XYZ file of C-alpha atoms in Angstrom:
714
model
C 20.274 29.423 22.928
C 21.056 26.638 25.560
C 18.195 24.449 26.706
C 18.439 22.854 30.055
C 16.849 19.725 31.635
C 16.337 19.601 35.247
C 15.802 16.026 36.392
C 13.454 14.255 33.987
C 11.977 17.354 32.393
C 13.156 20.269 30.296
C 12.715 23.791 30.878
C 13.452 27.061 28.828
C 16.612 28.867 29.431
C 16.404 32.571 30.651
C 15.454 34.673 27.704
C 18.193 36.885 27.347
C 19.598 39.357 24.938
C 22.279 37.613 22.633
C 25.652 38.709 23.580
C 28.913 37.327 22.023
C 31.078 34.867 24.064
C 34.792 35.725 23.718
C 35.853 32.301 22.090
C 33.976 29.452 20.417
C 33.169 27.590 23.542
C 31.662 24.394 22.047
C 34.083 24.075 19.144
C 37.257 24.440 21.443
C 35.878 22.035 23.973
C 34.910 19.530 21.262
C 38.323 19.773 19.474
C 40.157 19.407 22.791
C 38.126 16.472 23.727
C 38.798 14.503 20.553
C 42.538 15.320 20.612
C 42.617 13.884 24.263
C 41.266 10.566 23.195
C 42.527 10.415 19.655
C 38.980 10.260 18.108
C 38.486 11.222 14.595
C 34.920 12.682 14.792
C 32.443 13.959 17.151
C 29.699 16.336 17.830
C 28.055 18.593 20.491
C 24.244 18.540 20.893
C 22.502 20.957 23.172
C 18.960 20.619 24.736
C 16.250 22.969 22.951
C 14.938 25.527 25.093
C 11.406 25.081 24.214
C 11.000 21.201 23.884
C 12.767 17.780 24.793
C 14.888 17.834 21.840
C 18.568 17.468 21.291
C 19.892 19.849 18.483
C 23.394 19.233 16.888
C 25.381 22.538 17.537
C 28.741 21.725 16.211
C 30.332 18.837 14.582
C 33.806 17.942 13.835
C 35.949 15.478 11.582
C 33.112 14.537 9.278
C 30.640 16.412 7.130
C 27.365 17.099 8.962
C 25.539 15.146 6.184
C 26.746 12.009 7.821
C 24.685 12.589 10.919
C 21.737 14.363 9.107
C 19.113 12.007 10.295
C 20.083 12.936 13.774
C 20.576 16.747 13.659
C 17.505 17.121 15.717
C 16.500 14.195 18.014
C 13.903 13.734 20.641
C 15.128 13.094 24.189
C 13.245 9.710 24.260
C 14.811 8.632 20.882
C 16.713 5.148 20.917
C 19.888 6.517 20.010
C 23.219 6.860 22.253
C 23.275 10.780 22.633
C 19.703 10.649 23.881
C 20.174 7.606 26.145
C 23.314 9.394 27.626
C 21.194 12.576 28.741
C 18.183 10.516 29.888
C 20.343 8.063 31.979
C 23.123 10.697 32.951
C 25.730 8.033 32.144
C 28.423 7.344 29.364
C 27.051 5.260 26.581
C 29.606 3.074 24.809
C 29.059 1.212 21.444
C 32.206 -1.010 20.677
C 31.669 -1.871 16.968
C 29.380 -2.302 14.011
C 27.708 -5.520 15.319
C 27.062 -3.880 18.887
C 25.576 -0.853 16.928
C 23.325 -3.190 14.840
C 22.024 -5.113 17.932
C 21.596 -1.882 20.281
C 20.805 0.822 17.731
C 19.735 -0.591 14.571
C 18.395 3.064 13.253
C 22.032 4.279 13.197
C 23.397 1.019 11.742
C 21.190 1.000 8.797
C 22.319 4.442 7.762
C 25.783 3.898 8.898
C 26.778 0.221 8.484
C 30.569 0.697 8.922
C 33.060 -0.361 11.431
C 33.536 2.343 14.033
C 33.123 2.831 17.874
C 31.235 5.536 19.559
C 30.936 6.968 23.105
C 28.149 9.470 24.114
C 28.536 11.566 27.198
C 25.949 13.670 29.002
C 26.896 17.424 29.405
C 25.394 17.992 32.888
C 25.921 19.340 36.158
C 24.393 17.624 39.458
C 21.122 19.107 38.651
C 20.912 20.094 35.106
C 21.466 18.586 31.727
C 22.659 20.842 28.978
C 23.119 18.335 26.215
C 25.633 15.739 25.209
C 28.747 14.879 23.076
C 29.510 11.972 21.053
C 32.949 10.916 19.633
C 33.728 8.046 17.183
C 37.070 6.173 16.582
C 37.701 3.931 13.621
C 36.812 0.249 13.666
C 40.340 -0.539 14.721
C 39.677 0.804 18.120
C 39.628 -1.909 20.794
C 36.251 -3.264 21.595
C 36.343 -1.641 25.251
C 36.628 1.971 26.302
C 39.952 2.438 28.340
C 39.776 3.866 31.794
C 41.836 6.676 30.462
C 39.521 7.505 27.568
C 36.706 7.401 29.964
C 37.987 9.656 32.553
C 39.032 12.208 29.916
C 35.502 12.454 28.347
C 33.847 12.618 31.410
C 36.013 15.273 32.665
C 35.977 17.283 29.558
C 31.990 17.182 29.381
C 31.810 17.941 33.214
C 33.960 21.172 32.438
C 31.775 22.139 29.476
C 28.785 21.746 31.672
C 29.879 24.201 34.176
C 31.026 26.632 31.376
C 27.411 26.466 29.947
C 26.026 26.817 33.542
C 28.239 30.082 33.814
C 27.241 31.539 30.359
C 23.562 30.978 31.491
C 24.071 32.669 34.756
C 25.682 35.462 33.008
C 22.946 35.640 30.524
C 25.477 35.026 27.784
C 23.669 32.711 25.293
C 25.720 30.871 22.682
C 25.923 32.056 19.099
C 26.057 29.395 16.304
C 29.643 28.019 15.643
C 30.943 26.514 12.490
C 31.722 22.847 12.188
C 35.383 21.867 12.466
C 36.428 20.577 8.935
C 38.976 23.025 8.021
C 42.664 22.091 7.396
C 45.390 24.535 8.650
C 47.241 25.956 5.719
C 51.016 25.279 5.506
C 52.850 28.461 6.339
C 56.132 30.091 4.946
C 58.033 29.823 1.687
C 59.259 26.220 2.481
C 55.648 25.005 2.751
C 54.855 26.678 -0.462
C 57.800 25.297 -2.376
C 57.298 21.827 -0.814
C 53.649 21.883 -2.158
C 54.687 22.834 -5.590
C 57.280 20.202 -5.714
C 54.798 17.649 -4.394
C 52.644 18.573 -7.150
C 55.263 18.137 -9.767
C 56.144 14.671 -8.323
C 52.457 13.396 -8.499
C 52.127 14.667 -12.036
C 55.028 12.193 -13.070
C 53.294 9.195 -11.690
C 51.972 6.775 -14.218
C 48.770 6.022 -12.269
C 45.991 8.421 -11.266
C 45.930 10.310 -8.134
C 43.070 12.409 -6.507
C 42.682 14.177 -3.409
C 39.076 14.308 -1.847
C 38.152 16.582 0.999
C 35.968 15.393 3.712
C 32.997 16.215 1.807
C 34.133 14.097 -1.101
C 35.057 17.107 -3.399
C 38.033 16.731 -5.505
C 40.902 19.226 -4.327
C 43.556 17.912 -6.631
C 43.860 15.424 -9.689
C 46.817 14.551 -11.605
C 46.755 14.233 -15.672
C 46.792 10.616 -15.286
C 43.502 10.340 -13.104
C 41.770 12.999 -15.563
C 42.582 10.678 -18.552
C 41.536 7.520 -16.917
C 38.345 9.160 -15.765
C 37.815 10.871 -19.062
C 37.353 14.313 -17.850
C 39.672 17.151 -17.728
C 41.118 18.317 -14.373
C 39.029 21.741 -14.479
C 35.743 19.643 -14.732
C 36.940 17.512 -11.660
C 38.140 20.054 -9.139
C 35.438 21.210 -6.528
C 33.104 18.434 -7.523
C 32.276 14.976 -6.003
C 33.317 12.169 -8.381
C 29.846 10.499 -8.152
C 28.214 13.879 -9.111
C 30.414 14.818 -11.937
C 31.254 11.447 -13.599
C 28.021 9.923 -15.007
C 29.103 6.290 -14.770
C 30.137 6.785 -11.098
C 26.710 8.025 -10.114
C 25.714 4.962 -8.110
C 25.036 4.941 -4.356
C 27.361 2.106 -3.967
C 30.391 4.385 -4.810
C 29.397 7.189 -2.390
C 28.864 4.439 0.065
C 32.643 3.465 -0.130
C 33.692 7.026 0.503
C 31.563 7.108 3.463
C 32.827 3.839 4.687
C 36.525 4.909 4.243
C 35.949 8.151 6.309
C 33.693 6.469 9.068
C 35.999 3.505 9.567
C 39.466 5.198 8.712
C 40.215 2.119 6.772
C 41.327 1.639 3.200
C 38.413 0.763 1.060
C 38.306 0.047 -2.756
C 35.698 -0.593 -5.494
C 35.918 -1.422 -9.188
C 33.655 0.443 -11.693
C 33.089 0.130 -15.443
C 33.760 3.281 -17.545
C 31.836 2.726 -20.807
C 32.168 1.087 -23.185
C 34.260 -1.887 -21.487
C 37.079 -0.278 -19.331
C 37.235 -1.281 -15.757
C 38.910 0.991 -13.286
C 40.138 0.358 -9.826
C 39.611 3.112 -7.177
C 41.461 2.636 -3.776
C 40.886 5.167 -1.024
C 43.295 5.971 1.665
C 41.450 8.012 4.329
C 42.751 10.355 7.133
C 41.399 12.838 9.346
C 41.466 15.551 6.630
C 40.379 13.801 3.540
C 40.969 10.998 1.382
C 43.578 10.031 -1.137
C 42.254 8.128 -4.250
C 44.461 5.878 -6.455
C 43.008 5.278 -9.894
C 44.152 2.452 -11.880
C 43.168 0.059 -14.682
C 41.596 -3.147 -13.349
C 43.224 -5.470 -15.857
C 42.282 -8.727 -14.167
C 38.510 -7.695 -14.086
C 38.937 -6.357 -17.647
C 40.215 -9.656 -18.854
C 37.280 -11.439 -17.364
C 34.607 -8.978 -18.744
C 36.374 -8.121 -22.089
C 33.130 -7.901 -23.793
C 31.555 -5.734 -21.016
C 28.401 -6.608 -19.066
C 25.868 -8.545 -20.885
C 22.216 -7.959 -20.789
C 21.399 -11.071 -18.705
C 23.928 -10.308 -16.117
C 22.688 -10.513 -12.629
C 22.264 -7.152 -10.787
C 24.634 -6.841 -7.801
C 23.461 -8.248 -4.472
C 24.715 -5.276 -2.553
C 21.986 -3.806 -0.518
C 22.439 -0.027 -0.433
C 21.386 2.464 2.044
C 18.297 3.389 0.145
C 17.337 -0.247 -0.399
C 17.824 -0.750 3.542
C 15.579 2.334 4.370
C 13.025 1.085 1.987
C 12.992 -2.363 3.629
C 12.631 -0.714 6.977
C 9.662 1.109 5.786
C 8.051 -2.054 4.634
C 8.651 -3.600 7.947
C 6.573 -0.968 9.683
C 3.630 -2.397 7.759
C 3.719 -5.675 9.311
C 0.909 -6.289 11.827
C 1.263 -10.097 12.821
C 3.979 -12.298 13.166
C 3.019 -14.049 9.757
C 3.087 -10.587 8.142
C 6.775 -10.172 9.466
C 7.538 -13.644 7.837
C 6.057 -12.697 4.739
C 7.604 -9.478 4.414
C 11.129 -10.718 4.994
C 10.502 -13.407 2.387
C 9.057 -10.976 -0.049
C 11.180 -7.878 0.491
C 14.562 -8.808 2.388
C 15.390 -12.374 1.255
C 15.524 -11.474 -2.480
C 17.312 -8.163 -1.698
C 20.152 -10.042 -0.154
C 20.081 -12.945 -2.512
C 18.678 -15.422 -0.072
C 16.354 -18.246 -1.398
C 14.818 -19.319 1.906
C 14.259 -18.258 5.397
C 13.179 -19.359 8.759
C 11.973 -17.058 11.531
C 12.648 -18.628 15.103
C 11.300 -17.659 18.451
C 11.469 -18.979 21.950
C 9.010 -19.976 24.619
C 9.509 -21.617 27.956
C 12.958 -22.551 27.098
C 12.444 -24.110 23.915
C 12.792 -23.004 20.218
C 9.801 -22.376 18.118
C 9.302 -21.912 14.306
C 7.329 -18.754 13.894
C 7.425 -19.185 10.193
C 9.514 -20.345 7.075
C 9.641 -19.934 3.396
C 11.372 -21.425 0.445
C 12.100 -24.977 1.799
C 11.101 -27.670 -0.389
C 10.402 -30.080 2.477
C 8.690 -28.334 5.185
C 9.518 -31.069 7.738
C 13.238 -30.302 7.740
C 12.487 -27.031 9.396
C 9.612 -28.057 11.605
C 11.637 -30.797 13.266
C 13.486 -27.904 15.093
C 10.214 -26.835 16.660
C 10.226 -27.360 20.497
C 14.071 -28.025 20.407
C 15.502 -27.098 23.915
C 17.534 -23.794 23.873
C 20.235 -25.553 25.480
C 20.870 -27.863 22.249
C 24.162 -26.850 20.360
C 22.563 -25.595 17.130
C 23.556 -22.340 15.158
C 19.867 -21.170 15.769
C 19.879 -21.486 19.438
C 23.325 -20.150 20.017
C 22.422 -16.938 17.968
C 19.428 -16.609 20.143
C 21.214 -17.356 23.430
C 24.212 -15.071 22.740
C 22.879 -12.338 20.506
C 25.762 -12.776 18.197
C 25.282 -13.266 14.508
C 26.801 -16.112 12.643
C 27.576 -16.466 8.957
C 28.594 -19.758 7.194
C 30.112 -19.498 3.763
C 29.491 -23.060 3.009
C 28.098 -26.508 4.194
C 31.419 -27.633 5.215
C 31.893 -24.729 7.431
C 28.613 -25.268 9.199
C 29.175 -29.033 9.761
C 32.538 -28.555 10.979
C 31.260 -26.481 13.995
C 27.756 -28.326 14.248
C 28.397 -31.990 13.247
C 24.709 -32.797 14.152
C 23.850 -30.837 10.939
C 24.755 -33.999 8.984
C 21.677 -35.523 10.115
C 19.462 -32.839 8.897
C 20.303 -31.805 5.433
C 18.213 -29.067 3.873
C 19.772 -28.773 0.321
C 21.254 -25.304 1.013
C 24.738 -24.391 0.877
C 25.261 -21.196 3.060
C 23.467 -19.484 5.894
C 23.265 -16.223 7.858
C 21.842 -16.672 11.360
C 20.696 -13.129 12.623
C 19.793 -12.726 16.005
C 16.591 -10.573 16.568
C 17.324 -8.184 19.627
C 14.709 -5.714 20.375
C 14.520 -3.658 23.711
C 17.796 -5.102 24.844
C 16.662 -8.628 24.666
C 16.725 -11.508 22.104
C 13.200 -12.222 20.716
C 14.130 -14.679 18.021
C 16.642 -15.593 15.248
C 16.322 -15.071 11.522
C 17.989 -17.810 9.362
C 18.671 -16.676 5.765
C 19.564 -19.778 3.441
C 21.451 -19.660 0.086
C 21.341 -22.230 -2.666
C 25.004 -21.717 -3.476
C 28.228 -21.134 -1.301
C 28.000 -17.535 -0.352
C 30.930 -15.327 1.087
C 29.898 -12.703 3.677
C 32.140 -9.621 3.353
C 32.306 -7.300 6.263
C 30.076 -4.736 4.737
C 27.473 -7.380 3.789
C 27.648 -8.788 7.484
C 26.980 -5.266 8.657
C 23.983 -4.733 6.514
C 22.537 -8.182 7.423
C 22.990 -7.545 11.080
C 21.395 -4.089 10.754
C 18.518 -5.782 9.102
C 18.230 -8.347 11.976
C 17.678 -5.422 14.218
C 14.803 -3.878 12.175
C 13.300 -7.304 11.753
C 13.498 -7.760 15.605
C 11.574 -4.510 16.234
C 8.743 -5.642 13.905
C 8.761 -9.057 15.261
C 8.413 -7.639 18.706
C 5.455 -5.464 17.765
C 3.840 -8.515 15.913
C 4.388 -10.781 18.943
C 2.632 -8.241 21.239
C -0.178 -7.638 18.632
C -0.732 -11.505 18.228
C -0.661 -11.876 22.033
C -3.261 -9.054 22.368
C -5.485 -10.436 19.551
C -5.537 -13.836 21.257
C -6.201 -12.258 24.574
C -9.110 -10.200 23.109
C -10.696 -13.204 21.361
C -10.217 -15.486 24.434
C -11.865 -12.879 26.723
C -14.665 -12.283 24.264
C -15.361 -15.816 24.017
C -15.382 -16.274 27.658
C -17.865 -13.542 28.195
C -20.311 -14.399 25.517
C -22.378 -17.704 25.364
C -20.486 -20.499 23.626
C -23.930 -21.773 22.305
C -27.435 -20.896 22.489
C -29.608 -23.470 24.497
C -32.381 -25.479 22.764
C -35.775 -24.172 23.651
C -39.075 -25.666 23.200
C -41.195 -23.882 20.361
C -38.311 -21.343 19.720
C -35.298 -21.612 17.039
C -32.436 -19.135 17.654
C -29.201 -17.904 16.049
C -26.592 -15.381 17.006
C -23.646 -13.561 15.374
C -20.989 -11.163 17.175
C -18.339 -9.281 15.186
C -15.827 -7.182 17.127
C -14.856 -3.578 15.865
C -11.968 -3.441 13.630
C -10.640 -0.651 15.653
C -9.129 -0.817 19.034
C -8.517 -4.174 20.667
C -11.167 -6.013 18.602
C -12.994 -6.571 21.762
C -16.320 -4.705 23.000
C -19.195 -4.304 25.208
C -21.838 -5.680 22.862
C -23.418 -8.848 24.450
C -26.635 -11.085 24.113
C -27.905 -14.104 25.810
C -30.801 -16.748 26.050
C -31.939 -18.008 29.307
C -34.446 -20.994 29.635
C -37.213 -20.309 32.067
C -40.280 -22.261 33.246
C -42.562 -22.351 30.465
C -40.492 -20.262 28.077
C -37.224 -18.270 27.933
C -35.749 -14.926 28.349
C -33.715 -13.119 25.700
C -31.298 -10.135 26.240
C -29.080 -7.970 24.030
C -27.214 -4.848 25.081
C -24.232 -2.716 24.410
C -21.860 -1.138 26.932
C -20.146 1.827 25.553
C -16.711 1.408 24.215
C -14.775 -1.403 22.570
C -11.903 -2.095 25.038
C -11.294 -4.433 28.191
C -13.291 -2.279 30.706
C -16.375 -2.311 28.401
C -15.993 -6.015 27.917
C -15.518 -6.603 31.768
C -18.625 -4.607 32.596
C -20.606 -6.361 29.766
C -19.738 -9.708 31.514
C -21.052 -8.388 34.895
C -24.418 -7.137 33.368
C -24.905 -10.398 31.385
C -24.261 -12.301 34.666
C -26.644 -10.021 36.615
C -29.355 -10.214 33.982
C -29.254 -14.060 33.911
C -29.446 -13.911 37.886
C -32.443 -11.860 38.026
C -34.075 -13.761 35.425
C -33.346 -17.130 37.298
C -34.965 -15.770 40.552
C -38.076 -15.043 38.669
C -38.120 -11.390 38.546
C -40.594 -9.779 35.899
C -39.113 -7.971 32.842
C -39.303 -4.425 34.315
C -37.815 -5.518 37.548
C -34.866 -7.224 35.791
C -33.993 -3.963 34.023
C -34.589 -1.849 37.156
C -32.378 -4.134 39.155
C -29.505 -4.327 36.512
C -29.720 -0.420 36.157
C -29.260 0.059 39.984
C -26.170 -2.663 39.810
C -24.406 -0.627 37.232
C -24.828 2.536 39.212
C -23.614 0.887 42.217
C -20.442 -0.274 40.274
C -19.430 3.004 39.737
C -18.034 2.264 36.345
C -18.924 5.548 34.680
C -19.955 3.860 31.665
C -23.717 3.642 30.254
C -25.333 0.705 28.504
C -28.341 0.143 26.229
C -30.375 -2.987 26.682
C -33.316 -4.981 25.338
C -34.814 -7.721 27.425
C -37.873 -9.787 26.664
C -39.641 -12.945 28.246
C -40.964 -15.423 25.556
C -44.127 -17.484 26.258
C -44.299 -19.704 23.022
C -47.266 -21.537 24.268
C -49.241 -18.354 24.180
C -47.601 -16.968 21.297
C -46.625 -13.865 23.383
C -43.501 -11.875 24.139
C -43.205 -9.258 26.782
C -40.199 -6.720 26.202
C -38.594 -3.890 28.029
C -36.137 -1.317 26.546
C -33.430 0.707 27.961
C -32.178 3.258 25.137
C -31.518 0.338 22.618
C -32.393 0.356 18.881
C -36.022 -1.266 18.375
C -36.240 -4.872 17.373
C -37.779 -5.865 14.066
C -40.727 -8.397 13.822
C -41.226 -10.408 10.726
C -44.694 -11.744 10.691
C -45.651 -15.072 8.910
C -46.919 -13.278 5.834
C -43.493 -11.692 5.284
C -44.292 -8.353 6.406
C -41.835 -6.545 8.577
C -42.592 -4.219 11.419
C -40.376 -2.038 13.536
C -41.495 -2.477 17.156
C -41.577 1.210 18.648
C -41.549 -0.062 22.258
C -41.815 2.078 25.318
C -38.855 2.211 27.439
C -36.500 4.091 29.729
C -33.031 5.751 29.748
C -29.771 4.099 29.266
C -28.837 1.763 32.136
C -26.564 3.538 34.686
C -27.850 7.068 34.475
C -30.802 7.303 36.946
C -31.134 4.842 39.798
C -34.810 5.731 40.051
C -35.590 5.354 36.290
C -38.668 2.712 35.387
C -38.686 0.621 32.333
C -42.274 -0.060 31.111
C -42.842 -3.197 29.300
C -44.791 -4.024 25.918
C -46.473 -7.229 24.831
C -46.304 -8.325 21.426
C -47.884 -11.154 19.315
C -45.450 -13.989 18.370
C -47.455 -16.103 16.116
C -45.698 -19.456 14.660
C -43.268 -18.515 11.794
C -42.553 -15.118 13.204
C -39.032 -13.975 13.465
C -37.620 -11.441 15.985
C -34.386 -9.474 14.949
C -32.662 -8.195 17.965
C -29.372 -6.258 17.121
C -26.965 -3.609 18.338
C -26.311 -0.421 16.577
C -23.242 -1.504 15.143
C -25.298 -3.361 12.448
C -27.149 -0.280 11.079
C -25.074 2.790 12.040
C -22.514 3.841 9.406
C -20.820 7.451 8.568
C -22.856 9.182 6.181
C -25.975 6.975 6.168
C -29.241 8.238 7.875
C -30.313 5.896 10.683
C -33.882 5.595 9.328
C -32.681 4.591 5.753
C -30.345 2.073 7.466
C -33.090 0.510 9.572
C -35.387 0.401 6.385
C -32.676 -1.445 4.598
C -32.349 -3.905 7.325
C -36.175 -4.613 7.132
C -36.155 -5.202 3.218
C -33.284 -7.621 3.860
C -35.400 -9.573 6.546
C -38.485 -9.442 4.255
C -36.497 -10.821 1.389
C -34.718 -13.577 3.210
C -36.983 -14.355 6.095
C -37.816 -17.770 5.052
C -34.164 -18.817 5.170
C -32.947 -21.186 8.037
C -31.950 -18.899 10.948
C -28.238 -19.354 10.554
C -28.131 -18.532 6.792
C -30.561 -15.642 7.710
C -28.035 -14.353 10.217
C -25.144 -14.591 7.720
C -27.163 -12.853 5.129
C -28.167 -9.805 7.316
C -24.533 -9.369 8.681
C -23.039 -9.894 5.085
C -25.286 -7.211 3.453
C -24.746 -4.706 6.070
C -22.502 -1.719 5.233
C -22.064 -0.935 8.874
C -21.167 -4.543 9.546
C -18.499 -4.635 6.871
C -16.769 -1.346 8.143
C -17.110 -2.372 11.648
C -16.355 0.949 13.284
C -18.479 -0.522 16.253
C -19.194 -4.083 17.515
C -21.985 -5.933 15.998
C -24.286 -8.390 17.913
C -27.353 -9.910 16.295
C -29.787 -12.471 17.970
C -32.563 -13.978 15.730
C -35.599 -15.825 17.417
C -38.115 -17.766 15.289
C -41.586 -19.051 16.717
C -42.218 -22.629 15.461
């Protein structure tokens, strides 16, 4: 079926009976397109009829396994084909470094030199899908006008054919991928093939032919002898699957690199017990030719074979990179990102130290560092103007990674480094680019001179893209965290005022879910001859709840200051909340203290009852009369209750976050709070407040905000 997208939405194509189209439309269009621009692989995606998803319909030039993670991709996914459909434009990626910077998810899995163009398949009003084609890494960094015109015209023609197929109610049937090689025809071709096989069998070195899937299609006797398996065991198998000592992702990675880049690649492998073999791969668009020889130089250096103490290879495999990517998703704050890079990434790539740099207000800032014996060497760069010519600022400003194999190479380009030695000998400066903008630079330092071959540079650049995404999330989280705490601090009292005859202490803990900001509040207001205390809870723990909480607290303070009685304060605050039209409710407990008379007058609006610890240590739950939650009924009244407050008595006012916990009966939780108040009631109020919060199960889990206000009559 063909899915269509009209504007920015997707709609299901007409549900017609399946009928055959005369020719494989997609395969022919893709093959013609690739031939026109000399691309070596490509694929056609069609929009799903039922959801905003692109599905790979046909692939050509490479096994589908190369693009397995992207056989089905969301229309909103940050990859070229999705972007081409969303923005209705050709998307060009000129090489591995640009791929790593813009699309790190692809570069992590395919860290090879290749160029890619993605083109929407769409008419003026309807998008049907997209096509991507790739070229070897030798392609110029820019797409030529001729290539651009050919690709755009071919995709426009394909869109019109798909539109016609839909209009005629001819949905497409599945088509095979284009990986076959046309057979040589005629007797001359057959005789030529036989003679070629005879010639190859006479050569003194091993030769194998691999198809695009990596399967052995031909191997001469010399190759079989060197590898140690008969030809019959090799044919039709992949070398890394049929040869146990080649069963390593590194060797399969070399095959993938050769096919993607269309460049000769090689590797050296140890055939037990001590023979080193060299494999050199010569790719084409139909497969690979592999030359197998003895690696004599390596064999001389490793005559005794690998020793038990030999260091493992530093090459980061695809599986390792994916593991590291998964680890980065666990980072929450900036320091989490720095620690994960230090614990997971730096050891994997052989680095001994790192610095993560960010920018703010045109200056460089050190976000974190690990592994430097002298921290001052790093911290002196904090606050450096971005215009200063340093490798860190250059990577941040340009988005281009920089690799320095040795100290001499770095100091030749940046002479100022002479004045800031850091005892390291090689560096990788990775720009951290997320959402198309630089968010920082990750500097990896090496204790010894360290060459950076092309494949390692590609992997490090890809890792930089993953670190950038984690860092961007972390910076947003830290900013949100600081905003939440700043707003909460501004809305709650900075300190409680000293009162004649009354000691006080308070605690506030935000919920651990959401923005870590909430609607719980408390206040203590001096009055003539005493004080007023209030505690309340606006539903929710977000910015809206916090803002409304601030308004309620201000209103209570204002009504108290003008001399309203407790029931009037509650009624006025209730009407104000309704007038604000916030659609949020609030519980509240308000009391007027008269320490000279040893009395307290209280009014309650749906709030948990306070606890009173008498001087003899007994605790009583004050079951006060009250009215409904604030913000429900504008005509509600709030009756008051007068309570004895003898010297030495302790009043505990709290919000439900201190006692409500999943699976715990509210009566049991309230009884537990009373027992803790009985046991520890003689402690100084600050210590008592810590004790009550610390021993509360609900406060430890913090599914809701917690506010606590303690008052003791002297």
